PDB file of C-alpha atoms in Angstrom:
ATOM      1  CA  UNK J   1    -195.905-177.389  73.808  1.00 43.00           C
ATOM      2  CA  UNK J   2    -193.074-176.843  76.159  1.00 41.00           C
ATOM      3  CA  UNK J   3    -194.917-176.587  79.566  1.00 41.00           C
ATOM      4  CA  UNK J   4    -197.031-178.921  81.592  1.00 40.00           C
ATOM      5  CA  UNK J   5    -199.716-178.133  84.245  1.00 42.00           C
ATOM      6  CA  UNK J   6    -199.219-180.592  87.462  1.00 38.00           C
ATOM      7  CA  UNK J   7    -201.678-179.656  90.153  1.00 43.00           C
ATOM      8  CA  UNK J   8    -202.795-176.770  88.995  1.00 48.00           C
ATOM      9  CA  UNK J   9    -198.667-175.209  88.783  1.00 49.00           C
ATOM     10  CA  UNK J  10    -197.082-174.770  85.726  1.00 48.00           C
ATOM     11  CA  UNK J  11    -193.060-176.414  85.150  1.00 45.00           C
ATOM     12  CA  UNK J  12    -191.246-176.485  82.433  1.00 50.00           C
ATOM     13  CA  UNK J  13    -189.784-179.191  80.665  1.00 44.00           C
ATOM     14  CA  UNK J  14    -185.888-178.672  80.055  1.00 45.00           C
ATOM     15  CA  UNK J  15    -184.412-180.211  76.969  1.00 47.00           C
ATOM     16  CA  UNK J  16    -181.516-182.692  77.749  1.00 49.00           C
ATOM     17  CA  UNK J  17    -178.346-181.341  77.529  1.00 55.00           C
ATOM     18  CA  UNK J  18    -176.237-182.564  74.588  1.00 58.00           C
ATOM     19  CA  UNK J  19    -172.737-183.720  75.869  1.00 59.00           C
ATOM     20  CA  UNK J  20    -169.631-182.516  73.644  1.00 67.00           C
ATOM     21  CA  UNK J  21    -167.435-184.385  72.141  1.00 67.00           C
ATOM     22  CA  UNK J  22    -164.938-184.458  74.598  1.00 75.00           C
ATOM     23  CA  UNK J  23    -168.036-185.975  77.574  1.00 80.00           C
ATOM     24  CA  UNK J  24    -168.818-188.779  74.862  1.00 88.00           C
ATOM     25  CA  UNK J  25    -167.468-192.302  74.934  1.00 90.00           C
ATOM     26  CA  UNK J  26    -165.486-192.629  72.041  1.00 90.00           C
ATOM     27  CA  UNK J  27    -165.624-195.721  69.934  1.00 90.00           C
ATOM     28  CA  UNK J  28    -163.210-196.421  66.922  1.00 90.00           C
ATOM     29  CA  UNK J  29    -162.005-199.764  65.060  1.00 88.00           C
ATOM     30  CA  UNK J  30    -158.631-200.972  64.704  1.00 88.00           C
ATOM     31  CA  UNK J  31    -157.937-203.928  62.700  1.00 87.00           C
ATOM     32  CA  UNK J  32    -160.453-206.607  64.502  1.00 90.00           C
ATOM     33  CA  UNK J  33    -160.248-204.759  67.732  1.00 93.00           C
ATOM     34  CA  UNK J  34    -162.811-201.974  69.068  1.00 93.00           C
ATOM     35  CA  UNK J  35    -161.240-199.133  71.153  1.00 95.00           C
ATOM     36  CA  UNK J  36    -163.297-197.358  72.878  1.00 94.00           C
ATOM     37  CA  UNK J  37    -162.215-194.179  75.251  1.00 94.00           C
ATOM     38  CA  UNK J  38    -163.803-193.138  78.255  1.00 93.00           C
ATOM     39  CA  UNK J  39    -164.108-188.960  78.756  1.00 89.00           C
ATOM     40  CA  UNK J  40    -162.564-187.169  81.732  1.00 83.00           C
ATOM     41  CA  UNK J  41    -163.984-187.174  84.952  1.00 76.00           C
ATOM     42  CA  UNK J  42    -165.944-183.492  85.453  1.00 71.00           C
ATOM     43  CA  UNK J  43    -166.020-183.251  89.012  1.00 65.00           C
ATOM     44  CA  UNK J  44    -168.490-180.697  89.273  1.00 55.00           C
ATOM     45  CA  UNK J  45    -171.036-182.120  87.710  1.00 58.00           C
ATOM     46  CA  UNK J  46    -173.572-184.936  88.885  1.00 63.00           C
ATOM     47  CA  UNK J  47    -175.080-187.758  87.406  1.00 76.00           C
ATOM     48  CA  UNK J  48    -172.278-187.147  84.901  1.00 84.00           C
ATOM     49  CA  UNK J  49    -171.983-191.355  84.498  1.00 89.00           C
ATOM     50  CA  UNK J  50    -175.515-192.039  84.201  1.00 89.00           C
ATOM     51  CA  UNK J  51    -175.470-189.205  81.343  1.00 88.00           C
ATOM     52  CA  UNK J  52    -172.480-190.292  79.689  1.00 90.00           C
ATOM     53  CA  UNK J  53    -174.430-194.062  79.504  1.00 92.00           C
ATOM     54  CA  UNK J  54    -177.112-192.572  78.321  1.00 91.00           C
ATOM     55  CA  UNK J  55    -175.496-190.643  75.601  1.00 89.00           C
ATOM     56  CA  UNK J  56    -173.952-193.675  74.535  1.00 91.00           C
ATOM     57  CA  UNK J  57    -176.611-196.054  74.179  1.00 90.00           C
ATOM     58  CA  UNK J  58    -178.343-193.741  71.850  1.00 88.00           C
ATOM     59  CA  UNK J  59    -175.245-193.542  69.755  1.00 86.00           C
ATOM     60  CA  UNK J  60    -174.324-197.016  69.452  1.00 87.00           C
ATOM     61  CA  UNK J  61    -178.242-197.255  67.913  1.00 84.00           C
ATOM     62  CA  UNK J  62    -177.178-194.798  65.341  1.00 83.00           C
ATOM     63  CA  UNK J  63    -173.642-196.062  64.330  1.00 80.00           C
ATOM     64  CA  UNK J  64    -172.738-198.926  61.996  1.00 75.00           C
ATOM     65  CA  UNK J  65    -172.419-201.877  64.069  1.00 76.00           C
ATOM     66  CA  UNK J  66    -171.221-204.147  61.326  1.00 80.00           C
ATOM     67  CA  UNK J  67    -168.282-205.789  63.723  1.00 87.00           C
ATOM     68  CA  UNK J  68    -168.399-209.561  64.401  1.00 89.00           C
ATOM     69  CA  UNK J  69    -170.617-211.169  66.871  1.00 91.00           C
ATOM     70  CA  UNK J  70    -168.335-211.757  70.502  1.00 92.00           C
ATOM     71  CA  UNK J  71    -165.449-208.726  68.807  1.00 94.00           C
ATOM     72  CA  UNK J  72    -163.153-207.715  71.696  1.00 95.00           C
ATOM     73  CA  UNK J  73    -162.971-204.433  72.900  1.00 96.00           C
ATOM     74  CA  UNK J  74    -160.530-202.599  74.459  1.00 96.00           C
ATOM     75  CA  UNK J  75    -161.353-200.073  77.041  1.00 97.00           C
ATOM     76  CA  UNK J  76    -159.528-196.983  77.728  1.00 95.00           C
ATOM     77  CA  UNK J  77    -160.403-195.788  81.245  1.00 93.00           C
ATOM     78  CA  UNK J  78    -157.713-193.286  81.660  1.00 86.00           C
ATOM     79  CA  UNK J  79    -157.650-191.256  84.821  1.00 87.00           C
ATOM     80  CA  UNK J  80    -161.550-192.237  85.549  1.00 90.00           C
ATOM     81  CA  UNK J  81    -161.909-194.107  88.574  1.00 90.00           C
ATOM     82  CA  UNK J  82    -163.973-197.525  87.520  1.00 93.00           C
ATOM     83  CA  UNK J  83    -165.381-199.688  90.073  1.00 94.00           C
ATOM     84  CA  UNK J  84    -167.151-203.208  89.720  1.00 94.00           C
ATOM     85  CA  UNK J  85    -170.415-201.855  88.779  1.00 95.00           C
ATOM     86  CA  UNK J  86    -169.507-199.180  86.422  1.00 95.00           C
ATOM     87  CA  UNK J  87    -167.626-202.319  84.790  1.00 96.00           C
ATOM     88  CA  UNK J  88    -170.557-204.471  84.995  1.00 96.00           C
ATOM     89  CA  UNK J  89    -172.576-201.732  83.279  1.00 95.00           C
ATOM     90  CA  UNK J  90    -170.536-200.671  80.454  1.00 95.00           C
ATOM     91  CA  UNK J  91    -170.082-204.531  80.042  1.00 95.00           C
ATOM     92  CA  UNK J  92    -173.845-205.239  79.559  1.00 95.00           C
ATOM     93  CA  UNK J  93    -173.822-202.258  77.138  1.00 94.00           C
ATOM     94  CA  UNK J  94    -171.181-204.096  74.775  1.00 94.00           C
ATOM     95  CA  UNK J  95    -172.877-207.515  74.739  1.00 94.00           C
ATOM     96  CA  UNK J  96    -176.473-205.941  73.695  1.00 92.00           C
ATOM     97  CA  UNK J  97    -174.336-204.655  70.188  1.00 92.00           C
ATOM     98  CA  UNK J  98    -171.922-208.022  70.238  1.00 93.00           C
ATOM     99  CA  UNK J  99    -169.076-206.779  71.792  1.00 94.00           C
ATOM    100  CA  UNK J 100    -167.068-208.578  74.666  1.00 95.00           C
ATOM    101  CA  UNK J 101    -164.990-206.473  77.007  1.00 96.00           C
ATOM    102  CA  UNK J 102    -161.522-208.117  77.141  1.00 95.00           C
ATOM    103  CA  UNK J 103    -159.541-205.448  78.410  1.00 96.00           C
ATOM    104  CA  UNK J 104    -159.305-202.590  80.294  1.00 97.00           C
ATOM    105  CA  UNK J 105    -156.459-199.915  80.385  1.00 96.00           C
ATOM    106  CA  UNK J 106    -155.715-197.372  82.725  1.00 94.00           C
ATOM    107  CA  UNK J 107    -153.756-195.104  84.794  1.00 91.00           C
ATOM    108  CA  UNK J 108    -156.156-195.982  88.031  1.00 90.00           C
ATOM    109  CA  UNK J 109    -154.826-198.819  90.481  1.00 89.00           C
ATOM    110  CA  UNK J 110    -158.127-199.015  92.239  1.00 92.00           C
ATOM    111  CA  UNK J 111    -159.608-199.430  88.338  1.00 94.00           C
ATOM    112  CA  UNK J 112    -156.928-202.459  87.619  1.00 94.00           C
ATOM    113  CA  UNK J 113    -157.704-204.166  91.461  1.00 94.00           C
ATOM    114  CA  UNK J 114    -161.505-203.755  90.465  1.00 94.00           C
ATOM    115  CA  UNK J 115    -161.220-204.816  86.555  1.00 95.00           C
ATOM    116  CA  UNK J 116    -158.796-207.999  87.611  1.00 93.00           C
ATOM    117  CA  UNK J 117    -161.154-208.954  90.647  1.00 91.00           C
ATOM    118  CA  UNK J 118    -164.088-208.505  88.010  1.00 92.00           C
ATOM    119  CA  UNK J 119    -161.904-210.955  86.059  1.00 93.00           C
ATOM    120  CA  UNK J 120    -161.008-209.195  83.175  1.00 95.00           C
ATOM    121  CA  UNK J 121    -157.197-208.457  81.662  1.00 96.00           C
ATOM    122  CA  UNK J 122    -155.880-205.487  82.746  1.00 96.00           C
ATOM    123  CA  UNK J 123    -152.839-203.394  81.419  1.00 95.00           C
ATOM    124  CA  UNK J 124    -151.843-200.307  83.774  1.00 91.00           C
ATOM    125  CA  UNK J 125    -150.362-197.441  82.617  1.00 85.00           C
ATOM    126  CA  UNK J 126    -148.372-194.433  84.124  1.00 72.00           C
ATOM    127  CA  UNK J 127    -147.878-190.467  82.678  1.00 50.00           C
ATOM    128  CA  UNK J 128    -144.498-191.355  82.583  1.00 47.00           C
ATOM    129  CA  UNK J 129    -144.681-194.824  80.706  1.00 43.00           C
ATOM    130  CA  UNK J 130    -145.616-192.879  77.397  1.00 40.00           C
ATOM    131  CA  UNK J 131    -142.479-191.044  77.582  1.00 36.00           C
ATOM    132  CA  UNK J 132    -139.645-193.886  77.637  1.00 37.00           C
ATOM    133  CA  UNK J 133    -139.024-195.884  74.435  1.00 40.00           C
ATOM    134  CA  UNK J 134    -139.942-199.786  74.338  1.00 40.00           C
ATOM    135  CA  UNK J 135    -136.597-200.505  74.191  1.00 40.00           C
ATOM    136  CA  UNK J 136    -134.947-198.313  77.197  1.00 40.00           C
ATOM    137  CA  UNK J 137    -134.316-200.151  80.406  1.00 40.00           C
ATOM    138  CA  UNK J 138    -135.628-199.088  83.932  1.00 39.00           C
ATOM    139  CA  UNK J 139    -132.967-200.469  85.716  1.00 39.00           C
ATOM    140  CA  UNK J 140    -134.035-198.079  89.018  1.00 38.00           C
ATOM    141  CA  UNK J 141    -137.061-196.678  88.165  1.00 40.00           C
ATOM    142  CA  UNK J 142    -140.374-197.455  89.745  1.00 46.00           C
ATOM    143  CA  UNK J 143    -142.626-195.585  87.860  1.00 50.00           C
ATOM    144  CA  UNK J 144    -146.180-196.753  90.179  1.00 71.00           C
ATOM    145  CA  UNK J 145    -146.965-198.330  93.444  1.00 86.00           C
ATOM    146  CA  UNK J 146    -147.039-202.094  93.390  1.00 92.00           C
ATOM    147  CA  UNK J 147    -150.204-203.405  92.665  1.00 94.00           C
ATOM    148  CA  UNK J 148    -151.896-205.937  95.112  1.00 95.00           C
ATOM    149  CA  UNK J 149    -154.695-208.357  94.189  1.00 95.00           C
ATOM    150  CA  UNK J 150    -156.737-210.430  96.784  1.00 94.00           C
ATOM    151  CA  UNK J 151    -157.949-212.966  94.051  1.00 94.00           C
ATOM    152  CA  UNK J 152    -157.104-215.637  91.941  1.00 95.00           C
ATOM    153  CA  UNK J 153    -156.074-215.038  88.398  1.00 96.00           C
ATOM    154  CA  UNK J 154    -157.830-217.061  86.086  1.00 95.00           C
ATOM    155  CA  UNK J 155    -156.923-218.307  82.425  1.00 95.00           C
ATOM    156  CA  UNK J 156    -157.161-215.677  79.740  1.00 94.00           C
ATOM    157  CA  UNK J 157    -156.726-212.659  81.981  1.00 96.00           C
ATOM    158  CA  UNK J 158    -153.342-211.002  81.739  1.00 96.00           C
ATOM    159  CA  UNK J 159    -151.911-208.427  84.192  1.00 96.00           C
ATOM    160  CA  UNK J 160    -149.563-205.761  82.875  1.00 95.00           C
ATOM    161  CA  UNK J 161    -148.097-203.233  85.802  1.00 94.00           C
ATOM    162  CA  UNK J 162    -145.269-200.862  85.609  1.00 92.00           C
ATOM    163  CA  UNK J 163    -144.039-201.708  88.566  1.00 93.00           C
ATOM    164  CA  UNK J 164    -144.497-204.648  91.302  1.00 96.00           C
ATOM    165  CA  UNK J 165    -147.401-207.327  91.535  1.00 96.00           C
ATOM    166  CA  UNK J 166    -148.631-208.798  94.272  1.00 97.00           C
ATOM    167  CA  UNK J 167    -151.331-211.715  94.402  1.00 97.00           C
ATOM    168  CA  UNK J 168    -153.144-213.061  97.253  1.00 96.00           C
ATOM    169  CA  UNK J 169    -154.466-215.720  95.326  1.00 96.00           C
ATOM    170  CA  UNK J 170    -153.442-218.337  92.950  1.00 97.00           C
ATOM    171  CA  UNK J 171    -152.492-217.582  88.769  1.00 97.00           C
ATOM    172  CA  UNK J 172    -154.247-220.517  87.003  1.00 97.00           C
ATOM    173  CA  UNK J 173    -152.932-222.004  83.898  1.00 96.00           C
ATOM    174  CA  UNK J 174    -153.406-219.627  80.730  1.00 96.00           C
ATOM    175  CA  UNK J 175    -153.033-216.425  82.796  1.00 97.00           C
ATOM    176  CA  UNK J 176    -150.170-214.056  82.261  1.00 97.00           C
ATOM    177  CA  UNK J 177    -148.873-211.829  85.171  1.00 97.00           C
ATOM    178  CA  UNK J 178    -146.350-209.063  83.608  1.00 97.00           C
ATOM    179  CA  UNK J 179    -144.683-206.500  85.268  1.00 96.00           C
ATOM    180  CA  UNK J 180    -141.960-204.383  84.899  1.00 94.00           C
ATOM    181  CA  UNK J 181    -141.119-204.693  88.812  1.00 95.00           C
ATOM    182  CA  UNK J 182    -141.439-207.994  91.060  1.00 97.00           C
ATOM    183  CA  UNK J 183    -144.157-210.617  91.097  1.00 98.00           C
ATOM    184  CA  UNK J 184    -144.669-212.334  93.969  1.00 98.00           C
ATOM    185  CA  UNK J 185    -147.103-214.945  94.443  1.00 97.00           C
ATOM    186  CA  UNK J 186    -148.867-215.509  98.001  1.00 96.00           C
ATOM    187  CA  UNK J 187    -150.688-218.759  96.282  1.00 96.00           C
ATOM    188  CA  UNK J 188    -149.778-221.181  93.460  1.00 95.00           C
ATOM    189  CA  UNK J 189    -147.946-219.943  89.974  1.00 96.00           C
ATOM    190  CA  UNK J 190    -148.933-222.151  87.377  1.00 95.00           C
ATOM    191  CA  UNK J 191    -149.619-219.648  84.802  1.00 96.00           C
ATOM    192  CA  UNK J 192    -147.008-217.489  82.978  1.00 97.00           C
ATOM    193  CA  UNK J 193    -145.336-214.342  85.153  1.00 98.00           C
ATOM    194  CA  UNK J 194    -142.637-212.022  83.628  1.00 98.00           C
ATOM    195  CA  UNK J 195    -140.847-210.102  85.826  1.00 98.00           C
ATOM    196  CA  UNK J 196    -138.359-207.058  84.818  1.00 97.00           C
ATOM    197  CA  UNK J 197    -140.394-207.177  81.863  1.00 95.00           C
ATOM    198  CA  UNK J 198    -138.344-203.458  80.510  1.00 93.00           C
ATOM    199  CA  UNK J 199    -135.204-205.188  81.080  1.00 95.00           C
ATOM    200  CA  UNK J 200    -134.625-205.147  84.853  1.00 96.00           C
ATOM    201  CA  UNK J 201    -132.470-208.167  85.306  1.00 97.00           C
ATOM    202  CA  UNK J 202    -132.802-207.756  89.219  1.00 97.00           C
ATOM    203  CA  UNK J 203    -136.259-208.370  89.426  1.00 97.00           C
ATOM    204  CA  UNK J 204    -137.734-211.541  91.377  1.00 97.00           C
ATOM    205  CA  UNK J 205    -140.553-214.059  90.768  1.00 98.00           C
ATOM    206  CA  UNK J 206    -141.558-215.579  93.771  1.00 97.00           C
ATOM    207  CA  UNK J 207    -144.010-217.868  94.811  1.00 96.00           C
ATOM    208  CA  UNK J 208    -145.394-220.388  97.827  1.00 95.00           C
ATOM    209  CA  UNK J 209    -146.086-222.891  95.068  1.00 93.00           C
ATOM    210  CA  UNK J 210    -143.988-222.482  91.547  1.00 92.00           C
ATOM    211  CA  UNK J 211    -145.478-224.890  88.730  1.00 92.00           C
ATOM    212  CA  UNK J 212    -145.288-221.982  86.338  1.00 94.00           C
ATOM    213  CA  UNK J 213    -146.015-222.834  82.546  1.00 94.00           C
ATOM    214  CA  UNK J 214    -143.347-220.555  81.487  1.00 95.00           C
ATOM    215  CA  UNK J 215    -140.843-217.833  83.806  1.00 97.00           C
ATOM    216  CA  UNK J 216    -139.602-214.783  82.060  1.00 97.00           C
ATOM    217  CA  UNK J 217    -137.656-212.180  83.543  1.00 98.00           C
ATOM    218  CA  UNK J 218    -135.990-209.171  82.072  1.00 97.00           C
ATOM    219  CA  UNK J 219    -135.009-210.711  78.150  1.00 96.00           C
ATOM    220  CA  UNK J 220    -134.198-214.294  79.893  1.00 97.00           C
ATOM    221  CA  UNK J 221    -137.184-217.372  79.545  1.00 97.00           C
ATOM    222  CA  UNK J 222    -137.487-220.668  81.213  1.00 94.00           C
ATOM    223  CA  UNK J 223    -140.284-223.164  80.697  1.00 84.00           C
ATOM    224  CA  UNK J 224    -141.422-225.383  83.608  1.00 74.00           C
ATOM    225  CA  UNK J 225    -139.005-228.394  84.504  1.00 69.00           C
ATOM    226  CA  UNK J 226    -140.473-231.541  83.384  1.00 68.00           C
ATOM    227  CA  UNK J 227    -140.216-233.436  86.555  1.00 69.00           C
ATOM    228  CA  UNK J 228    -141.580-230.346  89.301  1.00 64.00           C
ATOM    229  CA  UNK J 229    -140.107-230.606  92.980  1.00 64.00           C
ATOM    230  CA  UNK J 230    -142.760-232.277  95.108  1.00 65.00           C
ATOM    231  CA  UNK J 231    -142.532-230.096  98.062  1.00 69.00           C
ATOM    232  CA  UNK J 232    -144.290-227.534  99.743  1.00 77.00           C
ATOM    233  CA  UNK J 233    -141.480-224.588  99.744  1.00 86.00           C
ATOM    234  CA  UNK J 234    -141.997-220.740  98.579  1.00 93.00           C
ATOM    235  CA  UNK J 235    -139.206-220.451  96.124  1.00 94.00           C
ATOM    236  CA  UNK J 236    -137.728-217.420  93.962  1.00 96.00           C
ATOM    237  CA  UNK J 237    -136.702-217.149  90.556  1.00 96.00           C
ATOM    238  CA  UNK J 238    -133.615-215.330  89.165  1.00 97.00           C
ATOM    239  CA  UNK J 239    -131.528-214.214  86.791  1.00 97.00           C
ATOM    240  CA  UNK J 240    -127.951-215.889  87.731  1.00 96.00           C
ATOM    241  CA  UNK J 241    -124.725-216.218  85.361  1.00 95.00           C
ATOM    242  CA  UNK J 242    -126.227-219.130  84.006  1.00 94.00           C
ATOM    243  CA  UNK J 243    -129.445-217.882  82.969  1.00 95.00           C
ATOM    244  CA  UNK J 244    -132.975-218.181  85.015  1.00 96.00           C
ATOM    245  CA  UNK J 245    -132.194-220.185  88.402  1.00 94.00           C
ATOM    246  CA  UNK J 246    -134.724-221.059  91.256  1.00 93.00           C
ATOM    247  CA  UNK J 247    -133.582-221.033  95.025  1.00 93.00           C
ATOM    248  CA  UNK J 248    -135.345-221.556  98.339  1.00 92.00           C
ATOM    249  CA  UNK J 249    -137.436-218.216  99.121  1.00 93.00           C
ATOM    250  CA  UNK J 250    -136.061-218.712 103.123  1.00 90.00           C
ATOM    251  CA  UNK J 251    -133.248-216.048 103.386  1.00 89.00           C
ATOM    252  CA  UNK J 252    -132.554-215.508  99.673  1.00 93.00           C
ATOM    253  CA  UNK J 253    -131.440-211.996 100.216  1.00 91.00           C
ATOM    254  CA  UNK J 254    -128.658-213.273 102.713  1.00 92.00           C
ATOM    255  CA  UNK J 255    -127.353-215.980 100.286  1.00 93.00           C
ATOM    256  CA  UNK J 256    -127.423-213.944  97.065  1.00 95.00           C
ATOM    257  CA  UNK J 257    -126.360-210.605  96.360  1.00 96.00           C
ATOM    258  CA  UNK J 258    -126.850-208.519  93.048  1.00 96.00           C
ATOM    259  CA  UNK J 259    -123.912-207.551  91.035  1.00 96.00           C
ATOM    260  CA  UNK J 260    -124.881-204.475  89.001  1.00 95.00           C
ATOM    261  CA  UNK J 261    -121.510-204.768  87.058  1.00 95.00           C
ATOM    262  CA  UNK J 262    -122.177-208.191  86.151  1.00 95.00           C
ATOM    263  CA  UNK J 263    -126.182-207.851  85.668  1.00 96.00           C
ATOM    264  CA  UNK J 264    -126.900-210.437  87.862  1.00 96.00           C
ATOM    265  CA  UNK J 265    -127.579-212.215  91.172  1.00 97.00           C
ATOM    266  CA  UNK J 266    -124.616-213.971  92.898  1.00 96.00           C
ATOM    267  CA  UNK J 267    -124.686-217.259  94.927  1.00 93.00           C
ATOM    268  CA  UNK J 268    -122.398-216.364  98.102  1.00 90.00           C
TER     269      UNK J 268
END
């Protein structure tokens, strides 16, 4: 029977529209890793989430769920605009089948400040990034707008942005700040930062408080001295003739000036 009397007034009772292919979330395996692929945002449609959750909670009933209690996924948010909730959501989803979201791509800084402030590792990528080899340099190439975070980065979450990071906040030990740009630190560094990381040698670490566990910038590493200054002085780390070198951060760019010829910075 496809119609109901309410009151005396007859309705009709639509069947749910199926989503395509292309409106599911997409789940595959890859070695011990789950992928799973958010669809494209249809604008002009509503409650397009809420069916798109939907849809996939019925799936994930249906498909072989054979993967290892607490298996990582990694999820692919694209060009959809994620905030804390949707997160939170999609998050609950995963643990109910023994999944644990670990990280989240995309090409969405408001989805990387809401996935990092969520606590979560976060690798941002760009249109552009898919087009230049992993071993071509951007020397001059910003290929984003820096990425600021109002948090503290806590150990296990790594940040990956093609271009320059900025944290309000302290990066505990066992978290990993990478960019291919600057980092700069308003806080403590006592996790791992990599700066340059596609080979720009004139990229910067700096930070209020540097105890870093380990510096990286362009191909160049340094681990953290074994006796640390006892001070309270921002300082900056760079790439000098002699390797990775840290100076006062209190008029750097007057004292030091970047030889492109050479590939590095020069004490004046």
């Amino acid at each position: 029977m496809t119609e109901l009397e309410i009151s005396g007034e007859k309705s009709e009772v639509k069947p749910l529209k199926i989503l395509s292919s292309k409106e599911q979330i997409n789940l595959t395996k890859k070695g011990k890793i789950v992928i799973i692929s958010l669809p494209p945002l249809n604008k002009t449609e509503a409650n397009q989430w809420q069916r798109i959750l939907d849809d996939f909670k019925t799936r994930l009933q249906k498909i072989d769920t054979s993967w290892q209690l607490g298996t990582k996924v990694h999820l692919q948010s694209n060009d959809r605009l994620l905030d804390t909730r949707q997160i939170s959501e999609l998050k609950t989803i995963f643990e109910q089948v023994g999944l644990t979201l670990d990280l989240i791509i995309t090409r969405r800084r408001q989805t990387a400040v809401a996935a990092s402030t969520a606590g979560y590792s976060v690798r941002q990528e760009t249109l552009t990034s898919t087009l230049i080899g992993e071993n071509e340099t951007e020397q001059n190439q910003d290929l984003a707008e820096p990425l600021y975070l109002k948090t503290t980065i806590r150990s296990g979450v790594e940040i990956y942005h093609p271009s320059t990071v900025v944290v309000f906040g302290d990066v505990n030990p066992g978290a990993t700040i990478i960019a291919k740009g600057d980092v700069f630190i308003w806080g403590t560094l006592r996790g791992i930062a990599h700066a340059g990381a596609m080979g720009n040698r004139a990229a910067l670490i700096m930070a209020l408080r540097l105890e870093p566990t380990q510096l990286r910038i362009a191909e160049l590493v340094a681990r953290a001295p074994d006796n640390p200054h006892d001070h309270n002085m921002a300082e900056v780390a760079y790439i000098s003739s002699e390797g990775i070198k840290i100076y006062s951060a209190f008029n750097f760019n007057r004292h030091h000036d970047f030889i492109s010829a050479k590939n590095y910075w020069l004490k004046l």
